[in-house]
Every structure is written in structure tokens, then in C-alpha cells.
């Protein structure tokens, strides 16, 4: 019987650790990490997501603000607001909740966020850096998936990892992060022939398709680590993943539940990304201050302390 990977407990541990770091950050840099979440319109699902993100940030002691904008705001005005936040040195992370209303171009809006404040990791420059292997802000869900796999203690290096789904927000970036961990990665999608023959090879199986019971027990390699990213509401109104959980748990070595698996890690990684952005900004400010001190001291003929 598979061990359940408890995403809720793992996320709680990550957040608890972050919370303990806040007093020291405040003492060292004079302020706390700040996250600004923008929501356009009143979609109930999106409202729940943004409140969860804000509440999580507040719970660890971050300065988290919600900017609520009307559905009919123009793309130009939204981008102007983002530009103001980009310029504000007290803002570390900016997140625009997707989807946006149909009259907006999501790509243009996301790319208007400063690269160093893009806590979702969706900006084209962050995506490019991810694929080049240079420093970047990794997207939250894929980053959380890697943490979940690592929490099992099973090494990723050298293993066959099968990813079901190739979206820009989950499938593609998680495949790249698995490759960075030296897994041999197989990516699959709706045109894949004989999905089962591939999923059966996976020592690690990450499923992000959004289809209830797409993965049945006979498609899982015995002992595999199974990460179920899917969240859909089934006919009886229950939130379910893409994996037939009860039967799969009899075959897999480790498995994430839905809910309580990937979801909590996505939020914990958003906080980690905000923290990373904050530290980058704080360090850049303190080295900028030192450079200014050097220049000013040279002008007035004083040596640096
Ligand atoms: P998309 O709809 O953007 O992508 C789904 C992908 O799955 C596509 O690449 C599609 O292939 C592939 N796919 C669909 N059906 C099959 C199939 N039968 N066989 C093989 N591949 C298939 O979804 P997302 O990536 O955005 O999200 C996937 C799921 O994860 C959703 O349920 C979503 O709600 C959930 N999710 C959960 C998060 C969390 O925090 N827990 C965060 C983000 C997403 P093709 O490209 O050929 O169409």
C-alpha cells in the first residue's frame, strides 16, 4: 500500500520555518517581504484562490495586499497599475490572478510585470531563463511538485519520470525541473499513442491533465511515486484528481491525495518565491548603498568604514 504524501503537512512545515525567519529579516533589512495580488472581476473561484494566497502570506508574517479591480478595467489601465508596482521599492512580488477577462491579452499583462517581481514565474524572461538553466523564478506548482517528490526521500537523479500534460504552467516546466534533477523525462499529451506503455515506465509519474480517473492502477509501475496535479469537480460535486486514487494506492509506492497534495505546495512555493524576490531586492539595495557610500566617500576624501 502506498504511503500518502501529505502536501498539507509539508506546506505547513515550510510556512512555519518561513514565519520564524521574519523577525530576523525585519531586523536586518528594516522591512518584511511584500506580496501584491491583483484580481480583475468577481469570478468566485478566483476570489477564493486570491484570498487563500493573501491569507497564507499574512499567516507567515508577510505584508500582503489585495488589489481588486472591476471587470471592465482596460488592459492599458491594468498595465499602468502594474508599472506603478514595478517601480515601488517596497513591493517584492506581484501576482495577477488568471484568467483575465476576455478583452485582455494575458501574455501582455503578465509580461508587463517586472521579471524580478514575477512571483508566479510566468513572465517570458523567467520562462526563457528556466529553459536556459540560468537563474529564474520557477513557477509555483512545478516547484512544489519537486518538493513533494523530494519529501519521499527517493532520489530523482537517474529515474524515469513520466509527465502527463504539456501546459505552460504545469507540464512543460515540471518536465524541465525534473530534467534539471537529472531524471530521464518522458512527456505525454493527447496525441500520445499508447499512454499506458509509457506511464508504466515511470519511477515518477506526474499527472496534470484535468481528467478524472485518466490514470488507472494498471497504468502505474509498482512502487512508483505518483503526483496527481489534476483538480476537477466530478459529477457528484467532489474535488478529484486525475488518478484513480484508491486503486492506484494499492500499486504505487507514494501518492499525493486530491485535495491536500499539490495544492498546498503551490501556495507555499508562492511564498518562497516572494521571499526569494525580497532577498534579491534587499541584497541589491544594500550593495547599492555600499556603492553609493564608496562614491560619496571618495568625493569627500573619506575612507569607507
Ligand atoms: P491544461 O488544460 O492547460 O493542460 C492539460 C494537458 O493535459 C494538455 O497538455 C493536454 O494535452 C493533456 N491531456 C489532457 N487529456 C489528456 C489525455 N487523455 N492523455 C494525455 N494527455 C492529456 O491544464 P493545466 O496544465 O493548467 O492543469 C492540469 C490540471 O491540473 C487541471 O486539473 C488543473 O486544475 C490542475 N492544476 C492544479 C494546480 C494545483 O495547484 N493543484 C495548479 C495548476 C493546475 P494537449 O496539449 O495535447 O491538449
mmCIF file of C-alpha atoms and ligand atoms in Angstrom:
data_model
loop_
_atom_site.group_PDB
_atom_site.id
_atom_site.type_symbol
_atom_site.label_atom_id
_atom_site.label_comp_id
_atom_site.label_asym_id
_atom_site.label_seq_id
_atom_site.Cartn_x
_atom_site.Cartn_y
_atom_site.Cartn_z
ATOM 1 C CA UNK A 1 0.000 0.000 0.000
ATOM 2 C CA UNK A 2 1.377 3.418 -0.998
ATOM 3 C CA UNK A 3 2.487 5.976 1.523
ATOM 4 C CA UNK A 4 0.399 9.120 1.245
ATOM 5 C CA UNK A 5 2.462 12.241 0.561
ATOM 6 C CA UNK A 6 0.840 14.769 2.853
ATOM 7 C CA UNK A 7 1.122 18.067 0.976
ATOM 8 C CA UNK A 8 -0.764 19.936 3.669
ATOM 9 C CA UNK A 9 1.694 18.907 6.377
ATOM 10 C CA UNK A 10 4.740 19.590 4.175
ATOM 11 C CA UNK A 11 3.418 23.049 3.246
ATOM 12 C CA UNK A 12 2.711 23.768 6.925
ATOM 13 C CA UNK A 13 6.322 22.916 7.825
ATOM 14 C CA UNK A 14 7.676 25.171 5.054
ATOM 15 C CA UNK A 15 5.442 28.049 6.179
ATOM 16 C CA UNK A 16 6.308 27.551 9.849
ATOM 17 C CA UNK A 17 10.032 27.791 9.042
ATOM 18 C CA UNK A 18 9.435 30.942 6.994
ATOM 19 C CA UNK A 19 7.471 32.501 9.843
ATOM 20 C CA UNK A 20 10.387 32.032 12.240
ATOM 21 C CA UNK A 21 12.678 33.924 9.816
ATOM 22 C CA UNK A 22 10.558 37.087 9.728
ATOM 23 C CA UNK A 23 11.820 38.837 12.892
ATOM 24 C CA UNK A 24 15.416 38.448 11.718
ATOM 25 C CA UNK A 25 14.598 39.761 8.232
ATOM 26 C CA UNK A 26 12.840 42.756 9.745
ATOM 27 C CA UNK A 27 15.838 43.446 11.989
ATOM 28 C CA UNK A 28 18.338 43.030 9.162
ATOM 29 C CA UNK A 29 16.555 44.852 6.332
ATOM 30 C CA UNK A 30 14.096 47.084 8.164
ATOM 31 C CA UNK A 31 11.051 45.674 6.419
ATOM 32 C CA UNK A 32 9.178 42.462 5.614
ATOM 33 C CA UNK A 33 8.655 40.706 2.264
ATOM 34 C CA UNK A 34 5.648 42.122 0.432
ATOM 35 C CA UNK A 35 3.259 40.465 -1.996
ATOM 36 C CA UNK A 36 0.675 42.324 -4.105
ATOM 37 C CA UNK A 37 -2.087 40.216 -5.635
ATOM 38 C CA UNK A 38 -4.268 41.737 -8.351
ATOM 39 C CA UNK A 39 -7.691 40.352 -9.180
ATOM 40 C CA UNK A 40 -9.830 41.644 -12.027
ATOM 41 C CA UNK A 41 -13.562 40.964 -11.824
ATOM 42 C CA UNK A 42 -15.608 38.882 -9.425
ATOM 43 C CA UNK A 43 -15.169 35.266 -10.530
ATOM 44 C CA UNK A 44 -15.951 33.301 -7.312
ATOM 45 C CA UNK A 45 -13.249 30.647 -7.954
ATOM 46 C CA UNK A 46 -10.566 33.287 -8.484
ATOM 47 C CA UNK A 47 -11.734 35.176 -5.393
ATOM 48 C CA UNK A 48 -11.200 32.050 -3.266
ATOM 49 C CA UNK A 49 -7.735 31.457 -4.776
ATOM 50 C CA UNK A 50 -6.555 35.029 -4.121
ATOM 51 C CA UNK A 51 -7.888 35.068 -0.567
ATOM 52 C CA UNK A 52 -6.050 31.793 0.140
ATOM 53 C CA UNK A 53 -2.829 33.312 -1.209
ATOM 54 C CA UNK A 54 -3.200 36.516 0.793
ATOM 55 C CA UNK A 55 -4.134 34.632 3.977
ATOM 56 C CA UNK A 56 -1.139 32.317 3.589
ATOM 57 C CA UNK A 57 1.228 35.270 3.105
ATOM 58 C CA UNK A 58 -0.218 37.083 6.128
ATOM 59 C CA UNK A 59 -0.016 33.899 8.217
ATOM 60 C CA UNK A 60 3.779 33.763 7.808
ATOM 61 C CA UNK A 61 4.102 37.471 8.606
ATOM 62 C CA UNK A 62 4.486 38.911 5.111
ATOM 63 C CA UNK A 63 2.988 42.208 4.051
ATOM 64 C CA UNK A 64 0.280 41.016 1.640
ATOM 65 C CA UNK A 65 -2.133 43.310 -0.213
ATOM 66 C CA UNK A 66 -5.054 42.577 -2.484
ATOM 67 C CA UNK A 67 -5.866 44.970 -5.330
ATOM 68 C CA UNK A 68 -9.413 44.386 -6.564
ATOM 69 C CA UNK A 69 -10.217 45.856 -9.967
ATOM 70 C CA UNK A 70 -13.518 45.995 -11.868
ATOM 71 C CA UNK A 71 -14.154 43.543 -14.708
ATOM 72 C CA UNK A 72 -14.377 46.406 -17.210
ATOM 73 C CA UNK A 73 -10.977 47.969 -16.454
ATOM 74 C CA UNK A 74 -8.955 48.377 -19.649
ATOM 75 C CA UNK A 75 -5.781 46.418 -20.283
ATOM 76 C CA UNK A 76 -3.876 49.724 -20.527
ATOM 77 C CA UNK A 77 -5.053 50.820 -17.077
ATOM 78 C CA UNK A 78 -4.231 47.426 -15.582
ATOM 79 C CA UNK A 79 -0.727 47.569 -17.053
ATOM 80 C CA UNK A 80 -0.296 51.122 -15.710
ATOM 81 C CA UNK A 81 -1.108 49.857 -12.204
ATOM 82 C CA UNK A 82 1.417 47.052 -12.636
ATOM 83 C CA UNK A 83 4.039 49.590 -13.762
ATOM 84 C CA UNK A 84 3.497 51.615 -10.573
ATOM 85 C CA UNK A 85 4.037 48.451 -8.502
ATOM 86 C CA UNK A 86 7.116 47.581 -10.600
ATOM 87 C CA UNK A 87 8.661 50.933 -9.664
ATOM 88 C CA UNK A 88 7.767 50.738 -5.971
ATOM 89 C CA UNK A 89 10.848 49.593 -3.996
ATOM 90 C CA UNK A 90 8.594 48.338 -1.196
ATOM 91 C CA UNK A 91 6.882 45.797 -3.472
ATOM 92 C CA UNK A 92 8.693 42.465 -3.804
ATOM 93 C CA UNK A 93 6.158 40.230 -5.532
ATOM 94 C CA UNK A 94 3.323 40.933 -7.977
ATOM 95 C CA UNK A 95 0.784 38.314 -8.983
ATOM 96 C CA UNK A 96 -2.077 38.833 -11.412
ATOM 97 C CA UNK A 97 -4.741 36.181 -10.869
ATOM 98 C CA UNK A 98 -5.586 34.359 -14.110
ATOM 99 C CA UNK A 99 -7.748 34.022 -16.094
ATOM 100 C CA UNK A 100 -8.277 37.670 -17.013
ATOM 101 C CA UNK A 101 -11.441 38.956 -18.712
ATOM 102 C CA UNK A 102 -11.688 38.149 -22.419
ATOM 103 C CA UNK A 103 -10.910 41.729 -23.541
ATOM 104 C CA UNK A 104 -7.370 41.452 -22.176
ATOM 105 C CA UNK A 105 -4.270 39.801 -23.574
ATOM 106 C CA UNK A 106 -2.904 37.701 -20.693
ATOM 107 C CA UNK A 107 0.556 37.406 -22.184
ATOM 108 C CA UNK A 108 0.940 41.193 -22.477
ATOM 109 C CA UNK A 109 -0.300 41.698 -18.922
ATOM 110 C CA UNK A 110 1.956 39.009 -17.414
ATOM 111 C CA UNK A 111 4.965 40.290 -19.368
ATOM 112 C CA UNK A 112 4.357 43.811 -18.023
ATOM 113 C CA UNK A 113 5.302 42.582 -14.521
ATOM 114 C CA UNK A 114 8.957 43.247 -13.710
ATOM 115 C CA UNK A 115 10.913 39.992 -14.129
ATOM 116 C CA UNK A 116 12.320 40.284 -10.614
ATOM 117 C CA UNK A 117 8.808 40.630 -9.096
ATOM 118 C CA UNK A 118 7.107 37.893 -11.128
ATOM 119 C CA UNK A 119 6.367 35.510 -8.225
ATOM 120 C CA UNK A 120 4.296 33.212 -10.457
ATOM 121 C CA UNK A 121 7.292 32.656 -12.743
ATOM 122 C CA UNK A 122 5.122 33.139 -15.851
ATOM 123 C CA UNK A 123 6.997 36.117 -17.389
ATOM 124 C CA UNK A 124 8.527 35.230 -20.774
ATOM 125 C CA UNK A 125 12.010 36.120 -19.472
ATOM 126 C CA UNK A 126 11.604 33.807 -16.465
ATOM 127 C CA UNK A 127 10.330 31.035 -18.726
ATOM 128 C CA UNK A 128 13.350 31.580 -21.014
ATOM 129 C CA UNK A 129 15.739 31.511 -18.045
ATOM 130 C CA UNK A 130 14.118 28.308 -16.792
ATOM 131 C CA UNK A 131 14.792 26.587 -20.122
ATOM 132 C CA UNK A 132 18.297 28.047 -20.418
ATOM 133 C CA UNK A 133 19.133 26.882 -16.922
ATOM 134 C CA UNK A 134 20.085 30.365 -15.726
ATOM 135 C CA UNK A 135 18.729 31.919 -12.532
ATOM 136 C CA UNK A 136 14.982 32.411 -12.623
ATOM 137 C CA UNK A 137 11.852 32.413 -10.522
ATOM 138 C CA UNK A 138 10.405 28.929 -11.052
ATOM 139 C CA UNK A 139 6.629 28.573 -11.387
ATOM 140 C CA UNK A 140 4.959 27.583 -8.119
ATOM 141 C CA UNK A 141 3.148 24.326 -8.946
ATOM 142 C CA UNK A 142 6.126 22.630 -10.684
ATOM 143 C CA UNK A 143 8.466 23.814 -7.923
ATOM 144 C CA UNK A 144 6.066 22.362 -5.329
ATOM 145 C CA UNK A 145 5.902 19.056 -7.220
ATOM 146 C CA UNK A 146 9.692 18.703 -6.965
ATOM 147 C CA UNK A 147 9.462 19.345 -3.202
ATOM 148 C CA UNK A 148 6.770 16.687 -2.862
ATOM 149 C CA UNK A 149 8.881 14.117 -4.716
ATOM 150 C CA UNK A 150 11.959 15.001 -2.654
ATOM 151 C CA UNK A 151 9.958 14.643 0.561
ATOM 152 C CA UNK A 152 9.702 10.902 -0.130
ATOM 153 C CA UNK A 153 13.470 10.536 0.104
ATOM 154 C CA UNK A 154 13.506 8.764 -3.287
ATOM 155 C CA UNK A 155 16.308 10.267 -5.407
ATOM 156 C CA UNK A 156 15.139 11.802 -8.685
ATOM 157 C CA UNK A 157 18.550 11.516 -10.346
ATOM 158 C CA UNK A 158 18.653 8.745 -12.952
ATOM 159 C CA UNK A 159 14.971 7.829 -12.589
ATOM 160 C CA UNK A 160 12.450 7.718 -15.424
ATOM 161 C CA UNK A 161 9.897 10.495 -14.882
ATOM 162 C CA UNK A 162 6.736 10.488 -16.974
ATOM 163 C CA UNK A 163 4.761 13.725 -17.210
ATOM 164 C CA UNK A 164 1.169 13.603 -18.453
ATOM 165 C CA UNK A 165 0.199 17.042 -19.812
ATOM 166 C CA UNK A 166 2.284 19.717 -21.503
ATOM 167 C CA UNK A 167 0.725 23.019 -20.454
ATOM 168 C CA UNK A 168 2.892 26.096 -19.955
ATOM 169 C CA UNK A 169 2.016 26.316 -16.275
ATOM 170 C CA UNK A 170 2.494 22.687 -15.205
ATOM 171 C CA UNK A 171 3.547 20.023 -17.736
ATOM 172 C CA UNK A 172 6.371 21.795 -19.565
ATOM 173 C CA UNK A 173 8.026 23.490 -16.575
ATOM 174 C CA UNK A 174 7.811 20.402 -14.344
ATOM 175 C CA UNK A 175 9.438 18.355 -17.123
ATOM 176 C CA UNK A 176 12.299 20.878 -17.217
ATOM 177 C CA UNK A 177 12.691 20.891 -13.422
ATOM 178 C CA UNK A 178 12.790 17.066 -13.442
ATOM 179 C CA UNK A 179 15.417 17.210 -16.191
ATOM 180 C CA UNK A 180 17.413 19.641 -14.026
ATOM 181 C CA UNK A 181 17.302 16.969 -11.299
ATOM 182 C CA UNK A 182 18.798 14.539 -13.854
ATOM 183 C CA UNK A 183 15.689 12.431 -14.378
ATOM 184 C CA UNK A 184 15.073 10.906 -17.802
ATOM 185 C CA UNK A 185 11.844 12.624 -18.772
ATOM 186 C CA UNK A 186 9.032 11.370 -20.988
ATOM 187 C CA UNK A 187 6.391 13.991 -21.849
ATOM 188 C CA UNK A 188 2.948 12.905 -22.938
ATOM 189 C CA UNK A 189 -0.181 14.657 -24.240
ATOM 190 C CA UNK A 190 -3.409 13.989 -26.111
ATOM 191 C CA UNK A 191 -1.586 12.851 -29.259
ATOM 192 C CA UNK A 192 0.488 10.290 -27.343
ATOM 193 C CA UNK A 193 -0.082 6.795 -28.666
ATOM 194 C CA UNK A 194 -0.397 4.075 -26.045
ATOM 195 C CA UNK A 195 -0.148 6.255 -22.944
ATOM 196 C CA UNK A 196 -0.178 3.208 -20.678
ATOM 197 C CA UNK A 197 3.033 1.735 -22.137
ATOM 198 C CA UNK A 198 4.781 4.995 -21.210
ATOM 199 C CA UNK A 199 3.256 5.630 -17.778
ATOM 200 C CA UNK A 200 4.227 2.064 -16.808
ATOM 201 C CA UNK A 201 7.882 3.052 -17.267
ATOM 202 C CA UNK A 202 7.638 5.908 -14.783
ATOM 203 C CA UNK A 203 9.513 5.568 -11.500
ATOM 204 C CA UNK A 204 7.982 9.006 -11.042
ATOM 205 C CA UNK A 205 4.610 9.804 -12.591
ATOM 206 C CA UNK A 206 3.336 13.398 -12.640
ATOM 207 C CA UNK A 207 -0.201 13.747 -13.960
ATOM 208 C CA UNK A 208 -1.577 17.162 -14.935
ATOM 209 C CA UNK A 209 -4.351 16.595 -17.456
ATOM 210 C CA UNK A 210 -7.532 17.659 -15.661
ATOM 211 C CA UNK A 211 -9.394 14.390 -16.384
ATOM 212 C CA UNK A 212 -10.904 12.305 -13.627
ATOM 213 C CA UNK A 213 -9.528 8.727 -13.467
ATOM 214 C CA UNK A 214 -7.312 9.182 -16.539
ATOM 215 C CA UNK A 215 -4.679 7.133 -14.732
ATOM 216 C CA UNK A 216 -5.848 3.758 -13.511
ATOM 217 C CA UNK A 217 -3.949 1.300 -11.301
ATOM 218 C CA UNK A 218 -2.841 -0.852 -14.248
ATOM 219 C CA UNK A 219 -1.015 2.187 -15.730
ATOM 220 C CA UNK A 220 1.287 2.606 -12.730
ATOM 221 C CA UNK A 221 4.667 0.983 -12.245
ATOM 222 C CA UNK A 222 4.660 -0.851 -8.888
ATOM 223 C CA UNK A 223 6.359 1.296 -6.239
ATOM 224 C CA UNK A 224 6.262 4.493 -8.340
ATOM 225 C CA UNK A 225 5.992 7.991 -6.875
ATOM 226 C CA UNK A 226 2.687 9.339 -8.194
ATOM 227 C CA UNK A 227 1.973 13.073 -8.126
ATOM 228 C CA UNK A 228 -1.602 13.940 -9.020
ATOM 229 C CA UNK A 229 -1.832 17.595 -10.046
ATOM 230 C CA UNK A 230 -5.346 17.477 -11.508
ATOM 231 C CA UNK A 231 -8.229 19.160 -9.771
ATOM 232 C CA UNK A 232 -11.688 18.806 -11.231
ATOM 233 C CA UNK A 233 -15.142 18.752 -9.723
ATOM 234 C CA UNK A 234 -16.816 15.482 -10.638
ATOM 235 C CA UNK A 235 -20.495 14.786 -11.353
ATOM 236 C CA UNK A 236 -21.237 14.446 -7.629
ATOM 237 C CA UNK A 237 -19.587 17.798 -6.886
ATOM 238 C CA UNK A 238 -16.470 16.300 -5.262
ATOM 239 C CA UNK A 239 -12.968 17.658 -5.968
ATOM 240 C CA UNK A 240 -10.993 14.879 -7.643
ATOM 241 C CA UNK A 241 -7.620 14.386 -9.291
ATOM 242 C CA UNK A 242 -6.578 12.621 -12.495
ATOM 243 C CA UNK A 243 -5.576 9.381 -10.776
ATOM 244 C CA UNK A 244 -7.974 6.674 -9.640
ATOM 245 C CA UNK A 245 -6.689 7.156 -6.108
ATOM 246 C CA UNK A 246 -7.913 4.114 -4.140
ATOM 247 C CA UNK A 247 -6.866 1.537 -6.742
ATOM 248 C CA UNK A 248 -3.616 3.386 -7.561
ATOM 249 C CA UNK A 249 -2.623 3.496 -3.887
ATOM 250 C CA UNK A 250 -2.503 -0.311 -3.909
ATOM 251 C CA UNK A 251 0.208 -0.252 -6.612
ATOM 252 C CA UNK A 252 2.199 2.973 -6.125
ATOM 253 C CA UNK A 253 4.955 3.422 -3.558
ATOM 254 C CA UNK A 254 3.971 7.009 -2.771
ATOM 255 C CA UNK A 255 0.951 9.020 -3.881
ATOM 256 C CA UNK A 256 -0.467 12.514 -3.364
ATOM 257 C CA UNK A 257 -4.136 12.913 -2.415
ATOM 258 C CA UNK A 258 -6.522 15.397 -4.017
ATOM 259 C CA UNK A 259 -7.172 17.701 -2.289
ATOM 260 C CA UNK A 260 -4.263 18.034 0.145
ATOM 261 C CA UNK A 261 -1.385 17.138 -2.176
ATOM 262 C CA UNK A 262 -0.066 19.564 -4.776
ATOM 263 C CA UNK A 263 -2.429 22.465 -3.967
ATOM 264 C CA UNK A 264 -0.946 23.438 -0.579
ATOM 265 C CA UNK A 265 2.586 23.252 -2.023
ATOM 266 C CA UNK A 266 1.644 25.645 -4.841
ATOM 267 C CA UNK A 267 0.807 28.289 -2.233
ATOM 268 C CA UNK A 268 3.873 27.518 -0.103
ATOM 269 C CA UNK A 269 6.070 27.955 -3.205
ATOM 270 C CA UNK A 270 4.409 31.292 -3.955
ATOM 271 C CA UNK A 271 5.578 32.417 -0.516
ATOM 272 C CA UNK A 272 9.055 31.001 -1.173
ATOM 273 C CA UNK A 273 9.223 32.923 -4.462
ATOM 274 C CA UNK A 274 8.122 36.106 -2.671
ATOM 275 C CA UNK A 275 10.854 35.541 -0.092
ATOM 276 C CA UNK A 276 13.435 34.991 -2.886
ATOM 277 C CA UNK A 277 12.389 38.231 -4.603
ATOM 278 C CA UNK A 278 12.551 40.087 -1.279
ATOM 279 C CA UNK A 279 16.066 38.812 -0.532
ATOM 280 C CA UNK A 280 17.246 39.727 -4.057
ATOM 281 C CA UNK A 281 15.827 43.241 -3.659
ATOM 282 C CA UNK A 282 17.159 43.686 -0.119
ATOM 283 C CA UNK A 283 20.650 42.494 -1.089
ATOM 284 C CA UNK A 284 20.666 44.657 -4.233
ATOM 285 C CA UNK A 285 19.649 47.688 -2.136
ATOM 286 C CA UNK A 286 22.301 47.071 0.460
ATOM 287 C CA UNK A 287 25.052 46.637 -2.155
ATOM 288 C CA UNK A 288 23.742 49.750 -3.954
ATOM 289 C CA UNK A 289 24.027 51.655 -0.639
ATOM 290 C CA UNK A 290 27.611 50.443 -0.228
ATOM 291 C CA UNK A 291 28.485 51.555 -3.772
ATOM 292 C CA UNK A 292 26.977 54.995 -3.119
ATOM 293 C CA UNK A 293 28.895 55.247 0.146
ATOM 294 C CA UNK A 294 32.122 54.416 -1.700
ATOM 295 C CA UNK A 295 31.441 57.060 -4.365
ATOM 296 C CA UNK A 296 30.424 59.736 -1.852
ATOM 297 C CA UNK A 297 33.332 58.967 0.456
ATOM 298 C CA UNK A 298 35.734 59.212 -2.484
ATOM 299 C CA UNK A 299 34.278 62.617 -3.347
ATOM 300 C CA UNK A 300 34.709 63.979 0.146
ATOM 301 C CA UNK A 301 38.036 62.249 0.673
ATOM 302 C CA UNK A 302 36.871 59.875 3.432
ATOM 303 C CA UNK A 303 37.663 56.133 3.510
ATOM 304 C CA UNK A 304 34.903 53.509 3.759
ATOM 305 C CA UNK A 305 34.276 52.050 7.230
HETATM 306 P P1 LIG B 1 -4.369 22.319 -19.408
HETATM 307 O O1 LIG B 1 -5.781 22.019 -19.774
HETATM 308 O O2 LIG B 1 -3.757 23.594 -19.801
HETATM 309 O O3 LIG B 1 -3.445 21.147 -19.964
HETATM 310 C C1 LIG B 1 -3.800 19.809 -19.847
HETATM 311 C C2 LIG B 1 -2.759 18.979 -20.518
HETATM 312 O O4 LIG B 1 -3.097 17.625 -20.369
HETATM 313 C C3 LIG B 1 -2.633 19.251 -22.016
HETATM 314 O O5 LIG B 1 -1.267 19.318 -22.372
HETATM 315 C C4 LIG B 1 -3.297 18.042 -22.650
HETATM 316 O O6 LIG B 1 -2.693 17.652 -23.880
HETATM 317 C C5 LIG B 1 -3.055 16.962 -21.606
HETATM 318 N N1 LIG B 1 -4.086 15.932 -21.642
HETATM 319 C C6 LIG B 1 -5.409 16.104 -21.481
HETATM 320 N N2 LIG B 1 -6.033 14.925 -21.608
HETATM 321 C C7 LIG B 1 -5.095 14.002 -21.842
HETATM 322 C C8 LIG B 1 -5.113 12.602 -22.103
HETATM 323 N N3 LIG B 1 -6.252 11.928 -22.130
HETATM 324 N N4 LIG B 1 -3.934 11.985 -22.320
HETATM 325 C C9 LIG B 1 -2.774 12.667 -22.296
HETATM 326 N N5 LIG B 1 -2.692 13.976 -22.079
HETATM 327 C C10 LIG B 1 -3.833 14.650 -21.852
HETATM 328 O O7 LIG B 1 -4.317 22.118 -17.833
HETATM 329 P P2 LIG B 1 -3.250 22.620 -16.728
HETATM 330 O O8 LIG B 1 -1.916 22.072 -17.031
HETATM 331 O O9 LIG B 1 -3.417 24.043 -16.497
HETATM 332 O O10 LIG B 1 -3.840 21.869 -15.458
HETATM 333 C C11 LIG B 1 -3.966 20.474 -15.423
HETATM 334 C C12 LIG B 1 -4.740 20.066 -14.183
HETATM 335 O O11 LIG B 1 -4.004 20.475 -13.041
HETATM 336 C C13 LIG B 1 -6.106 20.741 -14.058
HETATM 337 O O12 LIG B 1 -6.990 19.855 -13.433
HETATM 338 C C14 LIG B 1 -5.843 21.920 -13.134
HETATM 339 O O13 LIG B 1 -6.979 22.312 -12.429
HETATM 340 C C15 LIG B 1 -4.796 21.332 -12.226
HETATM 341 N N6 LIG B 1 -3.919 22.320 -11.609
HETATM 342 C C16 LIG B 1 -3.701 22.211 -10.272
HETATM 343 C C17 LIG B 1 -2.886 23.092 -9.631
HETATM 344 C C18 LIG B 1 -2.657 22.942 -8.170
HETATM 345 O O14 LIG B 1 -2.111 23.855 -7.557
HETATM 346 N N7 LIG B 1 -3.027 21.844 -7.568
HETATM 347 C C19 LIG B 1 -2.216 24.196 -10.333
HETATM 348 C C20 LIG B 1 -2.441 24.165 -11.761
HETATM 349 C C21 LIG B 1 -3.277 23.264 -12.355
HETATM 350 P P3 LIG B 1 -2.700 18.571 -25.217
HETATM 351 O O15 LIG B 1 -1.613 19.574 -25.005
HETATM 352 O O16 LIG B 1 -2.394 17.640 -26.327
HETATM 353 O O17 LIG B 1 -4.070 19.195 -25.268
#
